[in-house]
mmCIF file of C-alpha atoms in Angstrom:
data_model
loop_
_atom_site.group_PDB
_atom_site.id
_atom_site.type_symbol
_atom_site.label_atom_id
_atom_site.label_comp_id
_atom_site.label_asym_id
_atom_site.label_seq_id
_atom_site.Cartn_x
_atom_site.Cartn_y
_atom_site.Cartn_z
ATOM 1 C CA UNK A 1 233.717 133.094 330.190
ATOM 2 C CA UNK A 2 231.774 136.220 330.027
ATOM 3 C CA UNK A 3 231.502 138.013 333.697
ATOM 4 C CA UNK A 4 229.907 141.574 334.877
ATOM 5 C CA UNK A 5 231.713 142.781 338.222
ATOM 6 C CA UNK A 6 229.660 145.345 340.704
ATOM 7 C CA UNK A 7 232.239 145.265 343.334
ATOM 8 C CA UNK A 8 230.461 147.596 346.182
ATOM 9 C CA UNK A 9 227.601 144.597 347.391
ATOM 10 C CA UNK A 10 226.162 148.145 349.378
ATOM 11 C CA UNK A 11 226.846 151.553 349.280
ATOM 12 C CA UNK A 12 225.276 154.063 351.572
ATOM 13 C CA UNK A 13 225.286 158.299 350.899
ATOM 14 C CA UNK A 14 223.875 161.414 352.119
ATOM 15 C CA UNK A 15 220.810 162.951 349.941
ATOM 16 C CA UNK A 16 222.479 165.372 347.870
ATOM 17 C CA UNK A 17 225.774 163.826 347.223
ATOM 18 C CA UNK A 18 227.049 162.739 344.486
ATOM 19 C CA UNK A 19 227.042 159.099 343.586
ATOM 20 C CA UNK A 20 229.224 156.668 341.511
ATOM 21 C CA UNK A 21 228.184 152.794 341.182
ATOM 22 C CA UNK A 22 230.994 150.661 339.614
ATOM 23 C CA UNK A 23 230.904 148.098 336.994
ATOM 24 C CA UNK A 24 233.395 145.814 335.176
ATOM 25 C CA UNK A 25 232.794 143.500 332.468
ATOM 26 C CA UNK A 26 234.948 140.549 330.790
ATOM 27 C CA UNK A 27 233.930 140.060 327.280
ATOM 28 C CA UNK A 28 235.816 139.400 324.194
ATOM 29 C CA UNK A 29 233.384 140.912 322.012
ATOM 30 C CA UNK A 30 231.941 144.187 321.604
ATOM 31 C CA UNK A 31 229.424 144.857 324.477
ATOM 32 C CA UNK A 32 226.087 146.654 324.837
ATOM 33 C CA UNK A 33 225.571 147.787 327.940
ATOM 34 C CA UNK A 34 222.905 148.401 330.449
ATOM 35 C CA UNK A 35 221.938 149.975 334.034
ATOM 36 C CA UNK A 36 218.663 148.612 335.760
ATOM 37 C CA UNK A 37 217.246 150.067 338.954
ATOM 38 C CA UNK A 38 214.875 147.505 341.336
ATOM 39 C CA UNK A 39 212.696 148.338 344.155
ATOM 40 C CA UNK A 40 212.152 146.124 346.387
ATOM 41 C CA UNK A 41 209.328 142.837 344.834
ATOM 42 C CA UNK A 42 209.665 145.022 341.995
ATOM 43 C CA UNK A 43 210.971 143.836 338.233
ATOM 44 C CA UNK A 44 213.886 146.309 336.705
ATOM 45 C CA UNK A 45 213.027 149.595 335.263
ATOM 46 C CA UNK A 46 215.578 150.421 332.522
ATOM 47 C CA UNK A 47 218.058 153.192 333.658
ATOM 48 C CA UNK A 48 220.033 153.740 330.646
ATOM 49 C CA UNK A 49 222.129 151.806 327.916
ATOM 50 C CA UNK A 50 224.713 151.922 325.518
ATOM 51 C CA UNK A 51 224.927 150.212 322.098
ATOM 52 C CA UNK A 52 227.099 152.175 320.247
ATOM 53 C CA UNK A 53 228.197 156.108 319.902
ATOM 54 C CA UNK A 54 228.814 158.579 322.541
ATOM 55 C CA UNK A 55 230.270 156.806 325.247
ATOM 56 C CA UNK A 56 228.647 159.283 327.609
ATOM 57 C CA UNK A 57 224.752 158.179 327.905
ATOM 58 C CA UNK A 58 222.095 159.941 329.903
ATOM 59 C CA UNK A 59 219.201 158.118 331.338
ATOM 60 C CA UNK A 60 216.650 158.657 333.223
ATOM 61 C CA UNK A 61 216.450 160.346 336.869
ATOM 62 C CA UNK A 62 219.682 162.294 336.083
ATOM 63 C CA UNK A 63 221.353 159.408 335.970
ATOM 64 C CA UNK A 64 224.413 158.804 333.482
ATOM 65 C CA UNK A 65 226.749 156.334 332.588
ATOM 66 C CA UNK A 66 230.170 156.394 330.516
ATOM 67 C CA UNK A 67 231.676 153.432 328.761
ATOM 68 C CA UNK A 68 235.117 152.996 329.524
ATOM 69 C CA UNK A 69 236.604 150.353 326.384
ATOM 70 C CA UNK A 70 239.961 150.735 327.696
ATOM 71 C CA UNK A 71 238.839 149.799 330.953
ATOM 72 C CA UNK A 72 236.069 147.538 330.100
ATOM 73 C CA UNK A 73 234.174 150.073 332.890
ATOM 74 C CA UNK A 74 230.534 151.372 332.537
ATOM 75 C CA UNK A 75 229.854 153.109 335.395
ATOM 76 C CA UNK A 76 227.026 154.535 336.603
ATOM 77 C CA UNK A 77 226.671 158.589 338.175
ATOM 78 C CA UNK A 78 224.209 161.073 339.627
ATOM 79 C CA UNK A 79 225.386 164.344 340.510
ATOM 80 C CA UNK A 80 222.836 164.535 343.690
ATOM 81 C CA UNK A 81 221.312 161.681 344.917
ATOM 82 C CA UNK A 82 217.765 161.672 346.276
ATOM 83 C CA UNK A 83 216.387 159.683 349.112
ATOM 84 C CA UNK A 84 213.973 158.016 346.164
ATOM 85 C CA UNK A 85 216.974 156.358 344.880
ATOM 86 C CA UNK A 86 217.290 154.344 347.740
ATOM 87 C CA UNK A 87 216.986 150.620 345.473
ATOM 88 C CA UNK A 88 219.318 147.445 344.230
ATOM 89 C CA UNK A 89 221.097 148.849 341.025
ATOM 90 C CA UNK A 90 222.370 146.384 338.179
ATOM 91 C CA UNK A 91 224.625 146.348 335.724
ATOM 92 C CA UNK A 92 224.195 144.158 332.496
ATOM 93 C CA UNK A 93 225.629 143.141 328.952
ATOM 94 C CA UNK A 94 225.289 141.491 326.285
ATOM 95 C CA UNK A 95 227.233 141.161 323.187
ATOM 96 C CA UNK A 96 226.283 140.967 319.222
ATOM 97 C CA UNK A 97 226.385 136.896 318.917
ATOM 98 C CA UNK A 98 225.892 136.185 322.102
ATOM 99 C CA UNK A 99 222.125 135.159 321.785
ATOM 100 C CA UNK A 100 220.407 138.204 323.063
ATOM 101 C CA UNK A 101 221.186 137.032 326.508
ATOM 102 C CA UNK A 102 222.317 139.348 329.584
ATOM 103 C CA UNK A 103 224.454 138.587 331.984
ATOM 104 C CA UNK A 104 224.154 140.101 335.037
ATOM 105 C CA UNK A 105 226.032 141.900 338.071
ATOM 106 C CA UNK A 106 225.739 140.533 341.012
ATOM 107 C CA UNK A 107 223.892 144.243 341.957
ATOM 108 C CA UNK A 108 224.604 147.107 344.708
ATOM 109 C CA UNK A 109 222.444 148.392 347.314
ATOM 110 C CA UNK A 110 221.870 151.796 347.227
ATOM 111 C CA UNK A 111 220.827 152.754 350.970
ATOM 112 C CA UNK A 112 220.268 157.092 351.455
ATOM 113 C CA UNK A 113 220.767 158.631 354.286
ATOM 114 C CA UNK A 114 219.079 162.123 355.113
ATOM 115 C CA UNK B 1 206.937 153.297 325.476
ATOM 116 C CA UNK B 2 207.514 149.699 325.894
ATOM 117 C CA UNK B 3 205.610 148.005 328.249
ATOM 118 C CA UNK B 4 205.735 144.138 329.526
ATOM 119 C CA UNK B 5 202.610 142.552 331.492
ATOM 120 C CA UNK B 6 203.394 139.441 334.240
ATOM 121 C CA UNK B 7 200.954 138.196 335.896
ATOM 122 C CA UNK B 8 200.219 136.661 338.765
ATOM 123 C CA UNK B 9 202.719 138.827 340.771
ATOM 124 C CA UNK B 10 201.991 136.598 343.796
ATOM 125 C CA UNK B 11 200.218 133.083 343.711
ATOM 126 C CA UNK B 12 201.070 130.283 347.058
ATOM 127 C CA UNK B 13 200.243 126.736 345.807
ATOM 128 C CA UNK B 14 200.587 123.379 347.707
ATOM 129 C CA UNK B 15 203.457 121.244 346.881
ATOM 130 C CA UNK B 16 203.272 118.984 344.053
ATOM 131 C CA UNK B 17 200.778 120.748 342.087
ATOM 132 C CA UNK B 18 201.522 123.176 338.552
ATOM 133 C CA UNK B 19 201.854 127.047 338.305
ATOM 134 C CA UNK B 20 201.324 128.680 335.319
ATOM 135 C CA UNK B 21 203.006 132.606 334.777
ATOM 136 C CA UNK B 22 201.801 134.470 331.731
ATOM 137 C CA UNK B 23 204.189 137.103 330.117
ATOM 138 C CA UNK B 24 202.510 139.693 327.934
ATOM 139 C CA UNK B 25 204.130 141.998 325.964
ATOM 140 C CA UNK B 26 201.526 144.910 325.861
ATOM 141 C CA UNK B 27 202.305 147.401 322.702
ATOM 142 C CA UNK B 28 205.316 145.915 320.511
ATOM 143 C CA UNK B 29 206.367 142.215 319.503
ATOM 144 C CA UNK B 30 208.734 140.084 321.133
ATOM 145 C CA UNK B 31 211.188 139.087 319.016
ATOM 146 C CA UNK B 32 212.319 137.108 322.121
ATOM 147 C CA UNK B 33 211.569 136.734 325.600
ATOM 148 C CA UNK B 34 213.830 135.231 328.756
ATOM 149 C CA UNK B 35 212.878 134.038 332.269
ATOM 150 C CA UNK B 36 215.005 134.392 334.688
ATOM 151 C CA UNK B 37 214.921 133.744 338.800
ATOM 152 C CA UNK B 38 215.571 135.742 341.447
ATOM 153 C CA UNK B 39 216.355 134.650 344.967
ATOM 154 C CA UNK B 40 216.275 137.159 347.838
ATOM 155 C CA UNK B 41 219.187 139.874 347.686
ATOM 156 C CA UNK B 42 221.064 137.827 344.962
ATOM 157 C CA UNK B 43 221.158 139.287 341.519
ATOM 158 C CA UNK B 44 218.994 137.702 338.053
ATOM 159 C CA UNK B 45 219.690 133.925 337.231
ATOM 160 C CA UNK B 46 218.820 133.515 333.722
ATOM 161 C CA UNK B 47 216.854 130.368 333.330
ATOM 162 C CA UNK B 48 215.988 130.367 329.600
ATOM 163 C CA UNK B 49 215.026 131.951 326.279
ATOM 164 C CA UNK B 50 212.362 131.889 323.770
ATOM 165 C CA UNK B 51 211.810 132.539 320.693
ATOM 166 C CA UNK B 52 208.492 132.702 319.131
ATOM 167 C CA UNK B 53 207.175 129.303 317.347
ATOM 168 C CA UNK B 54 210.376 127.546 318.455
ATOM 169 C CA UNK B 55 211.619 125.890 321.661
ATOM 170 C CA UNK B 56 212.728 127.094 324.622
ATOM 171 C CA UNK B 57 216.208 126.977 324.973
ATOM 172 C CA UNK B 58 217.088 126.489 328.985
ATOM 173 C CA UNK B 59 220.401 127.473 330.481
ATOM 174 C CA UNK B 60 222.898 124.763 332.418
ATOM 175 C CA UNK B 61 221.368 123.225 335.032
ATOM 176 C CA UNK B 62 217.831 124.039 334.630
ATOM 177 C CA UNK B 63 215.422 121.318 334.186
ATOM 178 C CA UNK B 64 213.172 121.652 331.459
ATOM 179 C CA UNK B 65 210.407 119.003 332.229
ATOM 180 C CA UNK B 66 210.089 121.413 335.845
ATOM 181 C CA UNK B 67 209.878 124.674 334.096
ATOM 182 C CA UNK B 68 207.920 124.863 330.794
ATOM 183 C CA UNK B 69 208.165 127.565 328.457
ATOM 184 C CA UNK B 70 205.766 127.777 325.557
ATOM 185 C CA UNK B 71 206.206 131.112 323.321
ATOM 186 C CA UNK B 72 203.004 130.444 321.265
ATOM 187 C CA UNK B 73 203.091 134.196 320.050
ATOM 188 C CA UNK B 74 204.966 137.248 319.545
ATOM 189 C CA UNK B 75 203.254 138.959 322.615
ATOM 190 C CA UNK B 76 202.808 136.046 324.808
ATOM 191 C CA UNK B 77 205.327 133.542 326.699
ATOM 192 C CA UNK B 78 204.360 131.575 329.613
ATOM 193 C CA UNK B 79 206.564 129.577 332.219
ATOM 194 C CA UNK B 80 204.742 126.899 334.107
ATOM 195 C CA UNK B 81 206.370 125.299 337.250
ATOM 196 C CA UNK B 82 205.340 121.658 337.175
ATOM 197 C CA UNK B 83 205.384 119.752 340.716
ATOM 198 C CA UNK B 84 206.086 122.530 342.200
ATOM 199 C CA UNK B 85 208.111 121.886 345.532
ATOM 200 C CA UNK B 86 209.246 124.399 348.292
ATOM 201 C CA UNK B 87 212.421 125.021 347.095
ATOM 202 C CA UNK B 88 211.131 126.130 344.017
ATOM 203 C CA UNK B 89 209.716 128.999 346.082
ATOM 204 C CA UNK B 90 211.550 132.495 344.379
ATOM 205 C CA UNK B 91 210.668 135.812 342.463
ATOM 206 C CA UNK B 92 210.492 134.607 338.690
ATOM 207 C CA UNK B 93 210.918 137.775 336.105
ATOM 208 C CA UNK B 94 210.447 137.886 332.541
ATOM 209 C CA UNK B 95 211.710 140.207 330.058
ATOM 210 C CA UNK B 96 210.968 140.589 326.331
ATOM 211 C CA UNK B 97 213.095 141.720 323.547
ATOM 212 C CA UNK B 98 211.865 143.911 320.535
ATOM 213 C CA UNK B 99 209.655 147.404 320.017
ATOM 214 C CA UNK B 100 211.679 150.001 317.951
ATOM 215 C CA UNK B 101 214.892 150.303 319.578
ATOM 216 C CA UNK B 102 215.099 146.510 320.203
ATOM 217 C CA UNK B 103 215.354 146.859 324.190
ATOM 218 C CA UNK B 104 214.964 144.841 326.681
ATOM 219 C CA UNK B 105 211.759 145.520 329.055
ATOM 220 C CA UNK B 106 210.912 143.212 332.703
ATOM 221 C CA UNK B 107 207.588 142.898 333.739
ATOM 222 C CA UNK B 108 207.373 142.890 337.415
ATOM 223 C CA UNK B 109 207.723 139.968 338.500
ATOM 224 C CA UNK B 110 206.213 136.956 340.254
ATOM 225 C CA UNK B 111 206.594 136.342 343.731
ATOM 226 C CA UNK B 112 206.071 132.108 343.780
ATOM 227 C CA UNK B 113 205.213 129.971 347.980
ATOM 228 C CA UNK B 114 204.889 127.153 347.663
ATOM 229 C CA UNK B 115 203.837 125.186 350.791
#
């Protein structure tokens, strides 16, 4: 069965470090890709995603994400995290075939610190 | 850019009685739209999907005389909790699928008591 994996559940970091969020997918198929950001009682704002092409994809916020095939990774990066980006982040993909449907990660709490 | 309407974003309602959650998509057609559930700190459940003119089709172990989906047009899906009970208390979430690049867009969500 088809699985995303966010293994940090929380995650805390200065304001102007760098950040990394993980994320792991099982699929047999070829994936498309995506990075949501919620505030809390909020919906998901779209972050950034990957259908096809450069594996390297900017987004929004100076956030970026690279896709990883060989190690079915697509993780997510800022360069200098800002005390705004304090939110739940979540990975999620979905596959041509696969009925438009996402599955998602089970999400990481971003927590800044100043 | 793409943007997707939900409304109420908070609504209490006595046990046993029917909740209705609208799902607009405001500038581009939905191709297709999903609801999913959300309970507190726990990631998206998806609960089903809809195409336009057709019927829902609901996800294991969601029951679909509780939660009715009707997709009557390309902008508009709505999820009704029938006999509503407190443990059907949750953040419900929509998303649509379509516009030019075929994306996926949430509205923002509605925040469901029931007492």
């Amino acid at each position: 069965a088809q699985s995303v994996t966010q293994p940090d559940i929380h995650i805390t970091v200065s304001e102007g470090a760098s950040l990394e969020l993980r994320c792991n997918y099982s699929y047999g198929a070829t994936p498309y890709l995506f990075w949501y950001v919620q505030s809390p009682g909020q919906g998901l704002q779209l972050l950034l995603k990957y259908f096809s092409g450069d594996t390297l994809v900017q987004g929004i916020k100076g956030f970026e994400a690279e896709f990883k095939r060989s190690q079915s990774s697509f993780n997510l990066r800022k360069p200098s995290v800002h005390w705004s980006d304090a939110a739940e982040y979540f990975c999620a993909v979905g596959f041509t075939g696969g009925g438009n449907k996402l599955t998602f990660g089970t999400g990481t709490q971003l927590k800044v610190e100043l | 850019g793409a943007v997707v309407s939900q409304h109420p974003s908070r609504v209490i309602c006595k046990s046993g009685t029917s909740v209705k959650i609208e799902c607009r998509s405001l500038d581009f057609q939905a191709t297709t739209m999903f609801w999913y559930r959300q309970f507190p700190k726990q990631s998206l459940m998806l609960m089903a999907t809809s195409n336009e003119g057709s019927k829902a089709t609901y996800e294991q172990g969601v029951e679909k005389d509780k939660f009715l989906i009707n997709h009557a047009s390309l902008t508009l899906s709505t999820l009704t909790v029938t006999s509503a009970h407190p443990e059907d208390s949750s953040f419900y979430i929509c998303s649509a699928r379509g516009g030019k690049d075929y994306g996926y867009t949430f509205g923002s969500g509605t925040r469901l008591t029931v007492v």
